[in-house]
mmCIF file with all atom_site columns, C-alpha atoms in Angstrom:
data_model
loop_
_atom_site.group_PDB
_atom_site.id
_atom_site.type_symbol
_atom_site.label_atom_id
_atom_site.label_alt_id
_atom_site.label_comp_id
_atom_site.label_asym_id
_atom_site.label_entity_id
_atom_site.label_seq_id
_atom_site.pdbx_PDB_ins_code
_atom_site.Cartn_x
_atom_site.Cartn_y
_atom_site.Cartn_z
_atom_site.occupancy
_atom_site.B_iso_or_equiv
_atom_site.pdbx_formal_charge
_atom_site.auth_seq_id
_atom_site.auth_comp_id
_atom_site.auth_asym_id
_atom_site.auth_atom_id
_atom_site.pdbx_PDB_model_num
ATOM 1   C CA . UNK A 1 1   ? 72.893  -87.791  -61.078 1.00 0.00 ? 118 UNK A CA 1
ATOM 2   C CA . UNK A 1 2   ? 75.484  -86.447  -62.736 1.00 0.00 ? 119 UNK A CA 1
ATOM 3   C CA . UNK A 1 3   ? 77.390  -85.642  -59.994 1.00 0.00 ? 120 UNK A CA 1
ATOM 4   C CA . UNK A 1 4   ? 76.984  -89.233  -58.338 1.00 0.00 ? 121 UNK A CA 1
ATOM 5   C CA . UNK A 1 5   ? 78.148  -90.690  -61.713 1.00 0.00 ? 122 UNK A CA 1
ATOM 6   C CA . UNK A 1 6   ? 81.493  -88.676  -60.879 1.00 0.00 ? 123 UNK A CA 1
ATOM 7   C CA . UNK A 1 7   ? 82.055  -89.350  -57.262 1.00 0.00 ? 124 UNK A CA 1
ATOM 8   C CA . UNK A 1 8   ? 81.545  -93.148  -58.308 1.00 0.00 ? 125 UNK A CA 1
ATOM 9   C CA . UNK A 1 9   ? 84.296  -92.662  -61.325 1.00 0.00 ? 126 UNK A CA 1
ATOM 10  C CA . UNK A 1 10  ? 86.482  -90.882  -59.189 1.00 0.00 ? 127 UNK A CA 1
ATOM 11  C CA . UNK A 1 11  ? 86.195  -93.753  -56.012 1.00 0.00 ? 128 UNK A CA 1
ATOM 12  C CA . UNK A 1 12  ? 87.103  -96.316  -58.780 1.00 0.00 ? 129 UNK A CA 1
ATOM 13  C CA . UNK A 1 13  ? 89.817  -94.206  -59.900 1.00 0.00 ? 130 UNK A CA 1
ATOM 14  C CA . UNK A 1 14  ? 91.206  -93.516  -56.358 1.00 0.00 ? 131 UNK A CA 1
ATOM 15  C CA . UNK A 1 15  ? 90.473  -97.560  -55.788 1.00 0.00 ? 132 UNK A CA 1
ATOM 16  C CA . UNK A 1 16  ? 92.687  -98.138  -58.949 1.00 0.00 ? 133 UNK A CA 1
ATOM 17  C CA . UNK A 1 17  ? 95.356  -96.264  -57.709 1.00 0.00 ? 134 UNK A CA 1
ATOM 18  C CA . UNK A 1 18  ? 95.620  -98.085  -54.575 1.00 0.00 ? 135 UNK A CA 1
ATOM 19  C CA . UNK A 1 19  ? 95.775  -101.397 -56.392 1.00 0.00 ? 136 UNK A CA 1
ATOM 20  C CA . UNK A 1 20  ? 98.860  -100.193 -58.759 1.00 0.00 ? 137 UNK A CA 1
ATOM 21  C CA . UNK A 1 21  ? 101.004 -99.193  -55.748 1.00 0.00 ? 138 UNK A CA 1
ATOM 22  C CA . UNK A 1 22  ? 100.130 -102.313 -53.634 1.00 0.00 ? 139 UNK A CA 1
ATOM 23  C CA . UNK A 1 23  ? 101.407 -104.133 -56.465 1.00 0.00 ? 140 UNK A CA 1
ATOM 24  C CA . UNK A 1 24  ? 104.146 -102.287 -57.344 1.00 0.00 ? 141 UNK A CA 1
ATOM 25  C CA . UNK A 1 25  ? 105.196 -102.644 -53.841 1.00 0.00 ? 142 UNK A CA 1
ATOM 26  C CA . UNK A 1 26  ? 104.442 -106.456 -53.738 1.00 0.00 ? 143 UNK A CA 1
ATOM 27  C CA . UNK A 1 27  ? 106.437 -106.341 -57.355 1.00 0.00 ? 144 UNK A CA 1
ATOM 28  C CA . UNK A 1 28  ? 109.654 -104.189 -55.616 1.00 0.00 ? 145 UNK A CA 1
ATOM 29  C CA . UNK A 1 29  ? 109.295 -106.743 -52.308 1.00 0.00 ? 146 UNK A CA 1
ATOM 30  C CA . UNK A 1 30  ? 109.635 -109.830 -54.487 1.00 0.00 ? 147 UNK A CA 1
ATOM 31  C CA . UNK A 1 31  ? 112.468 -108.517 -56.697 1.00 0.00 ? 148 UNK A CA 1
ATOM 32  C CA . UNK A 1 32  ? 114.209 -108.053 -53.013 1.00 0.00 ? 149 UNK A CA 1
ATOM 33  C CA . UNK A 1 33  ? 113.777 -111.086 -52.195 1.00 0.00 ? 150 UNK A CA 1
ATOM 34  C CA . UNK A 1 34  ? 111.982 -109.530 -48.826 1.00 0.00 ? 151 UNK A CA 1
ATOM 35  C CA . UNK A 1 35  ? 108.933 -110.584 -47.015 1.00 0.00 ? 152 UNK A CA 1
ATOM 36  C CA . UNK A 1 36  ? 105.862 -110.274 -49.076 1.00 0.00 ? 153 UNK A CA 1
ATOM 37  C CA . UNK A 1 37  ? 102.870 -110.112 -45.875 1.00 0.00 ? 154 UNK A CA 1
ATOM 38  C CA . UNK A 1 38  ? 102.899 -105.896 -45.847 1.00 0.00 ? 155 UNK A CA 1
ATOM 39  C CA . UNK A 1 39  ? 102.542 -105.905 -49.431 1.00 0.00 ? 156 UNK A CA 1
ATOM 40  C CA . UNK A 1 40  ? 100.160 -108.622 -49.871 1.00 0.00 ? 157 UNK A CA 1
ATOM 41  C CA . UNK A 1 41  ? 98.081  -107.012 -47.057 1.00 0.00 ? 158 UNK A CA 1
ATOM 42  C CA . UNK A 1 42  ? 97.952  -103.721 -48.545 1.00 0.00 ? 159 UNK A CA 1
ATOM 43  C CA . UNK A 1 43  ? 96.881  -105.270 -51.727 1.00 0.00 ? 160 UNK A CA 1
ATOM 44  C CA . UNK A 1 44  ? 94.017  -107.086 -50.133 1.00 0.00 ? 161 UNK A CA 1
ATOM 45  C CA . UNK A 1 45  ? 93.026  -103.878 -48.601 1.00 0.00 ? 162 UNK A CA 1
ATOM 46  C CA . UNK A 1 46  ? 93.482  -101.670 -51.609 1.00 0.00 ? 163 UNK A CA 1
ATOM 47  C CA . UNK A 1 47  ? 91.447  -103.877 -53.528 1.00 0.00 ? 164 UNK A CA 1
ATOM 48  C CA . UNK A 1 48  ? 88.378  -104.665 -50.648 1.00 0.00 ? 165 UNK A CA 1
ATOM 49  C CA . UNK A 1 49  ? 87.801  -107.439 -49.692 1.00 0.00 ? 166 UNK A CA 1
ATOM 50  C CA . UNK A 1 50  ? 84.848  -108.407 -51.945 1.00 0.00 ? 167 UNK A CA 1
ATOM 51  C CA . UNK A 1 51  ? 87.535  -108.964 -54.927 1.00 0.00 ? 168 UNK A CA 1
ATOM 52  C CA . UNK A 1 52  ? 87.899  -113.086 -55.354 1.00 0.00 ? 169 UNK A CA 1
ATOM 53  C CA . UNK A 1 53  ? 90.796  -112.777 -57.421 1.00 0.00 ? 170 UNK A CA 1
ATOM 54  C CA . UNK A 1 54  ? 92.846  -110.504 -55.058 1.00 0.00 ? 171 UNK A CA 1
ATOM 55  C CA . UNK A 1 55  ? 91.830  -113.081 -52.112 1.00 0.00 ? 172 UNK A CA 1
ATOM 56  C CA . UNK A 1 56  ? 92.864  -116.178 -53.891 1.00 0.00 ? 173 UNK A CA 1
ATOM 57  C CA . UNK A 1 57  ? 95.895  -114.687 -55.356 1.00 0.00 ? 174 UNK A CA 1
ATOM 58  C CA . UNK A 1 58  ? 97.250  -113.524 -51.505 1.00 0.00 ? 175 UNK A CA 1
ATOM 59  C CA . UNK A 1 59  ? 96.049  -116.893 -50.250 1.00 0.00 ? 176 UNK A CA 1
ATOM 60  C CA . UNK A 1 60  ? 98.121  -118.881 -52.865 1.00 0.00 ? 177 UNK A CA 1
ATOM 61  C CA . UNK A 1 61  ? 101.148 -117.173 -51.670 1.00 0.00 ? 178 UNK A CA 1
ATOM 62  C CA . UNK A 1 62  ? 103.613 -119.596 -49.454 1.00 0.00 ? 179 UNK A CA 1
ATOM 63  C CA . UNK A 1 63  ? 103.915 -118.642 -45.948 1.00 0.00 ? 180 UNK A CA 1
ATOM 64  C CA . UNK A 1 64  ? 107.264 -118.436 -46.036 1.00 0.00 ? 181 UNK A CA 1
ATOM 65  C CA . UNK A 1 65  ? 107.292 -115.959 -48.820 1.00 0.00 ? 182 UNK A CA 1
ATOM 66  C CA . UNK A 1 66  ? 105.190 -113.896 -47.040 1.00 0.00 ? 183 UNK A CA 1
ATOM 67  C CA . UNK A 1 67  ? 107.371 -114.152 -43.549 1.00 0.00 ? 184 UNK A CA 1
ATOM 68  C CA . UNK A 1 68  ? 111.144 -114.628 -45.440 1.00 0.00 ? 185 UNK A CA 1
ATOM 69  C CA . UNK A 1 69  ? 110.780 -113.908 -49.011 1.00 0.00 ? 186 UNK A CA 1
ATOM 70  C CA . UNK A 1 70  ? 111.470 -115.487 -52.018 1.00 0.00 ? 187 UNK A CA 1
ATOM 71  C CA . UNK A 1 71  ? 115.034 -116.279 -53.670 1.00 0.00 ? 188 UNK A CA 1
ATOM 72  C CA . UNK A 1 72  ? 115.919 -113.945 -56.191 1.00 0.00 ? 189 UNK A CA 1
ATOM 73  C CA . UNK A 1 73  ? 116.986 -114.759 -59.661 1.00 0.00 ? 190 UNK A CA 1
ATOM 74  C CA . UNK A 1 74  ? 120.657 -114.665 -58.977 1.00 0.00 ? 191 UNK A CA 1
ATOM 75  C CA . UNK A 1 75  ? 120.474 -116.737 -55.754 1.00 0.00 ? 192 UNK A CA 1
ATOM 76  C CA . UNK A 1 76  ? 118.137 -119.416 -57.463 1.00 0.00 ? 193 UNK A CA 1
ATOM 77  C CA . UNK A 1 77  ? 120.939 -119.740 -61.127 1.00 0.00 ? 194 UNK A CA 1
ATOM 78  C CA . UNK A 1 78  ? 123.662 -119.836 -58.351 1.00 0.00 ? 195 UNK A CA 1
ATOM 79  C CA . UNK A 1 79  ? 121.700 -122.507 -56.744 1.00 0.00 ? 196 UNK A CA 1
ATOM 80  C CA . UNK A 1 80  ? 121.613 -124.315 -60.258 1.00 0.00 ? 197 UNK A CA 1
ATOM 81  C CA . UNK A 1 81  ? 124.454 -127.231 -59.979 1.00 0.00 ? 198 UNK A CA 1
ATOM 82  C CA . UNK A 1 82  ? 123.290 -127.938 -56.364 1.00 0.00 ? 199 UNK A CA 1
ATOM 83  C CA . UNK A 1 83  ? 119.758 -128.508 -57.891 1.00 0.00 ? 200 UNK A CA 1
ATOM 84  C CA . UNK A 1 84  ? 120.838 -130.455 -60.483 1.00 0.00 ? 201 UNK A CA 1
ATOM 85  C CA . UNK A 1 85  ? 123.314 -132.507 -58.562 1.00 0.00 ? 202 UNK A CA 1
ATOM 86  C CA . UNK A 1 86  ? 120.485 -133.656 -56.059 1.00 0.00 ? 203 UNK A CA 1
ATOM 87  C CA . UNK A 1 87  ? 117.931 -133.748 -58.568 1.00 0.00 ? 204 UNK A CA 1
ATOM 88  C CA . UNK A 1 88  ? 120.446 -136.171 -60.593 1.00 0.00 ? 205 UNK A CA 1
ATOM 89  C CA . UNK A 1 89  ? 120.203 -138.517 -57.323 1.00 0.00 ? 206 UNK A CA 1
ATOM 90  C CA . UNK A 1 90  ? 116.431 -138.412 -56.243 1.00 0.00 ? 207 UNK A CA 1
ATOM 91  C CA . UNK A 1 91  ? 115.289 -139.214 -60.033 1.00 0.00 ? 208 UNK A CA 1
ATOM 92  C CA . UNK A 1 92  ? 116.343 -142.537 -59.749 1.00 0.00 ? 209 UNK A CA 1
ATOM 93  C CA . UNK A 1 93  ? 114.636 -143.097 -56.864 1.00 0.00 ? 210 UNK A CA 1
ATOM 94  C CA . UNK A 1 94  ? 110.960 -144.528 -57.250 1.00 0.00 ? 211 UNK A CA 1
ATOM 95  C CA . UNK A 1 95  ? 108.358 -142.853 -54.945 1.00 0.00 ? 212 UNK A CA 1
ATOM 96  C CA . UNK A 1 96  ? 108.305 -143.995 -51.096 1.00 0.00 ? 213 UNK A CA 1
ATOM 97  C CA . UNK A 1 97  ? 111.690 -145.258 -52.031 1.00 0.00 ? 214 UNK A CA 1
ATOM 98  C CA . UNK A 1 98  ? 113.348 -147.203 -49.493 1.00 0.00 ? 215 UNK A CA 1
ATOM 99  C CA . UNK A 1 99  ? 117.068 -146.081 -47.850 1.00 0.00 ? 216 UNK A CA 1
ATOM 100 C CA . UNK A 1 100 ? 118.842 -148.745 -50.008 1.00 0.00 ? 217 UNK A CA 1
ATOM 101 C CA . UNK A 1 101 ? 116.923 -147.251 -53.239 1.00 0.00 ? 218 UNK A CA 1
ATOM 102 C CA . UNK A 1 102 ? 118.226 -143.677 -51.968 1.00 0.00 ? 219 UNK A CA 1
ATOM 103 C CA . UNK A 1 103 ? 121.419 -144.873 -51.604 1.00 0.00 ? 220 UNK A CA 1
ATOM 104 C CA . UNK A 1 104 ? 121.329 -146.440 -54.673 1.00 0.00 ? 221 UNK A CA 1
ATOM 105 C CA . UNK A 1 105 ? 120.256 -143.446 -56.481 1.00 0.00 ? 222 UNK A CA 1
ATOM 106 C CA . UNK A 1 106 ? 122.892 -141.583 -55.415 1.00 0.00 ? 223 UNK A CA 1
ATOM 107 C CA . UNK A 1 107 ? 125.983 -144.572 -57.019 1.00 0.00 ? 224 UNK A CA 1
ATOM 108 C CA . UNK A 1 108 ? 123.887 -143.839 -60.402 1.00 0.00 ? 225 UNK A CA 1
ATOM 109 C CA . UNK A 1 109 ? 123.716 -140.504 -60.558 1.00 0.00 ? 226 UNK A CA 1
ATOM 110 C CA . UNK A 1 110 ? 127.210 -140.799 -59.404 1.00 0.00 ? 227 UNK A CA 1
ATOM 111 C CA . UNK A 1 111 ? 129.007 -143.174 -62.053 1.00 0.00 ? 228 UNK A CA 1
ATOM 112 C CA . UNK A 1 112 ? 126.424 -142.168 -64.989 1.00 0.00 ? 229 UNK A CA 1
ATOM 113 C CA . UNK A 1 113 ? 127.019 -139.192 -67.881 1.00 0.00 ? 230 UNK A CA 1
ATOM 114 C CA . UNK A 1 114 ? 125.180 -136.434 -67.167 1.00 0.00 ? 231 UNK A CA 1
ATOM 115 C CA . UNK A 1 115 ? 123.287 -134.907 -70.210 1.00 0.00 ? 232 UNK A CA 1
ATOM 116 C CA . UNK A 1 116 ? 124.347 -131.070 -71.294 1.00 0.00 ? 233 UNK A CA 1
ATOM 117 C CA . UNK A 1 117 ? 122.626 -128.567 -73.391 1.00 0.00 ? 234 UNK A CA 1
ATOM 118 C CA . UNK A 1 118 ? 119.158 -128.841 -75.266 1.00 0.00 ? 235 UNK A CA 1
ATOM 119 C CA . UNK A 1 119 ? 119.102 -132.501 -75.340 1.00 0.00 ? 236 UNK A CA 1
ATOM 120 C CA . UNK A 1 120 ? 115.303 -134.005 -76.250 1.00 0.00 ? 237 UNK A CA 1
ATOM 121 C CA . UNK A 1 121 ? 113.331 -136.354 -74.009 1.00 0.00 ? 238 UNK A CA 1
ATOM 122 C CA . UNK A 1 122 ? 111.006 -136.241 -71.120 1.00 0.00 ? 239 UNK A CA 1
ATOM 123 C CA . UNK A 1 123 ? 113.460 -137.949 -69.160 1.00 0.00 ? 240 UNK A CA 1
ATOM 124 C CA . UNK A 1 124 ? 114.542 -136.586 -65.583 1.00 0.00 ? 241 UNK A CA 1
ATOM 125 C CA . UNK A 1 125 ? 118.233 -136.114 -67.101 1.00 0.00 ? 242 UNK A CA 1
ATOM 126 C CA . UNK A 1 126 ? 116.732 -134.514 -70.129 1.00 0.00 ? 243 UNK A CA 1
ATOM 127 C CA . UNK A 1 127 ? 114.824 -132.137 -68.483 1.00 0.00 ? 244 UNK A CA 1
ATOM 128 C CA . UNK A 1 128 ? 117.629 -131.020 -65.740 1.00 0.00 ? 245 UNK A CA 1
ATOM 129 C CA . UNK A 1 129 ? 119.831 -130.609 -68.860 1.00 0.00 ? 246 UNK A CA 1
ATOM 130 C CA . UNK A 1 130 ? 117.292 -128.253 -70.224 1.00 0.00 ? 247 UNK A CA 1
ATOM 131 C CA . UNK A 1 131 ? 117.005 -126.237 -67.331 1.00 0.00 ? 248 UNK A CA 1
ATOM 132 C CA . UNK A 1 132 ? 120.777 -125.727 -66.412 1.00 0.00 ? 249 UNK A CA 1
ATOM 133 C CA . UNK A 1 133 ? 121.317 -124.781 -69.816 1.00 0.00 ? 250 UNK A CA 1
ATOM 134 C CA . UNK A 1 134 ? 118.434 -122.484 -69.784 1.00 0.00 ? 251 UNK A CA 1
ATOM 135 C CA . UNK A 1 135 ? 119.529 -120.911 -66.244 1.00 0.00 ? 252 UNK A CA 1
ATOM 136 C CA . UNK A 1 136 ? 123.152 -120.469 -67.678 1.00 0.00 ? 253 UNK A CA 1
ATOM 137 C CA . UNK A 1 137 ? 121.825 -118.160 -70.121 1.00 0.00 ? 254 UNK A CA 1
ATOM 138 C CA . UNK A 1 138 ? 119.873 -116.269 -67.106 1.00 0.00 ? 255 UNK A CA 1
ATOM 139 C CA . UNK A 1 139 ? 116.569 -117.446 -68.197 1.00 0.00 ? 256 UNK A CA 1
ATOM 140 C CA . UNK A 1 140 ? 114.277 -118.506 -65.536 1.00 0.00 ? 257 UNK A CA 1
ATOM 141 C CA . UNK A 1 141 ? 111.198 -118.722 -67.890 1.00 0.00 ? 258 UNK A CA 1
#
């Protein structure tokens, strides 16, 4: 018995070890910015395929991060005053917005003050403030 108690402690260890490099390498493929499907794979098969968590975390990853990738951090704060330039012009818009409402989203956004810094409010300019000024300082949290 005792020696079945160490074969099963040592196949959980072995199991364990799997899991850490599968998500090291998932970890290392998203900090790359490459495709995430090898990684996500070996993950699935490190950890068997009875683990739920393991299945719905791979599952809830986009298809196209797990064919292209995902931006890194410098390519999404580079992609900051695009963001916030477009975002600006859709806020205005209500939802199922008609081509005259786009349109006219885009003269307000264009002729308005745009809010800097930590301003308060829930407001869309509020919140896109926020977030540039957060993403200036490299913080993506």
């Amino acid at each position: 018995q005792a020696l079945s108690g160490r074969v099963e402690l040592e196949a959980g260890l072995t199991r364990q070890t799997a899991q850490a490099l599968a998500l090291a390498g998932l970890q290392a493929a998203f900090e790359k910015a490459q495709p995430l499907q090898d990684q996500a794979a070996a993950l699935v098969t490190a950890s068997g395929q009875s683990d739920e968590f393991v299945q719905t975390l791979v599952a809830s990853l986009p298809s196209t991060a797990l064919t292209s990738g995902v931006q890194t951090a410098h390519e999404t704060l580079s992609r900051m005053p695009e963001i916030k330039r477009v975002a600006r012009q859709v806020a205005r818009v209500p939802a199922n917005g008609t081509l005259v409402e786009y349109a006219l989203g885009r003269l307000l956004a264009a002729v308005t003050f745009e809010k800097h810094g930590l301003v308060p409010g829930d407001d869309a300019e509020a919140v896109l403030a926020r977030a540039e000024t957060y993403a200036g300082r490299g913080d993506l949290d």
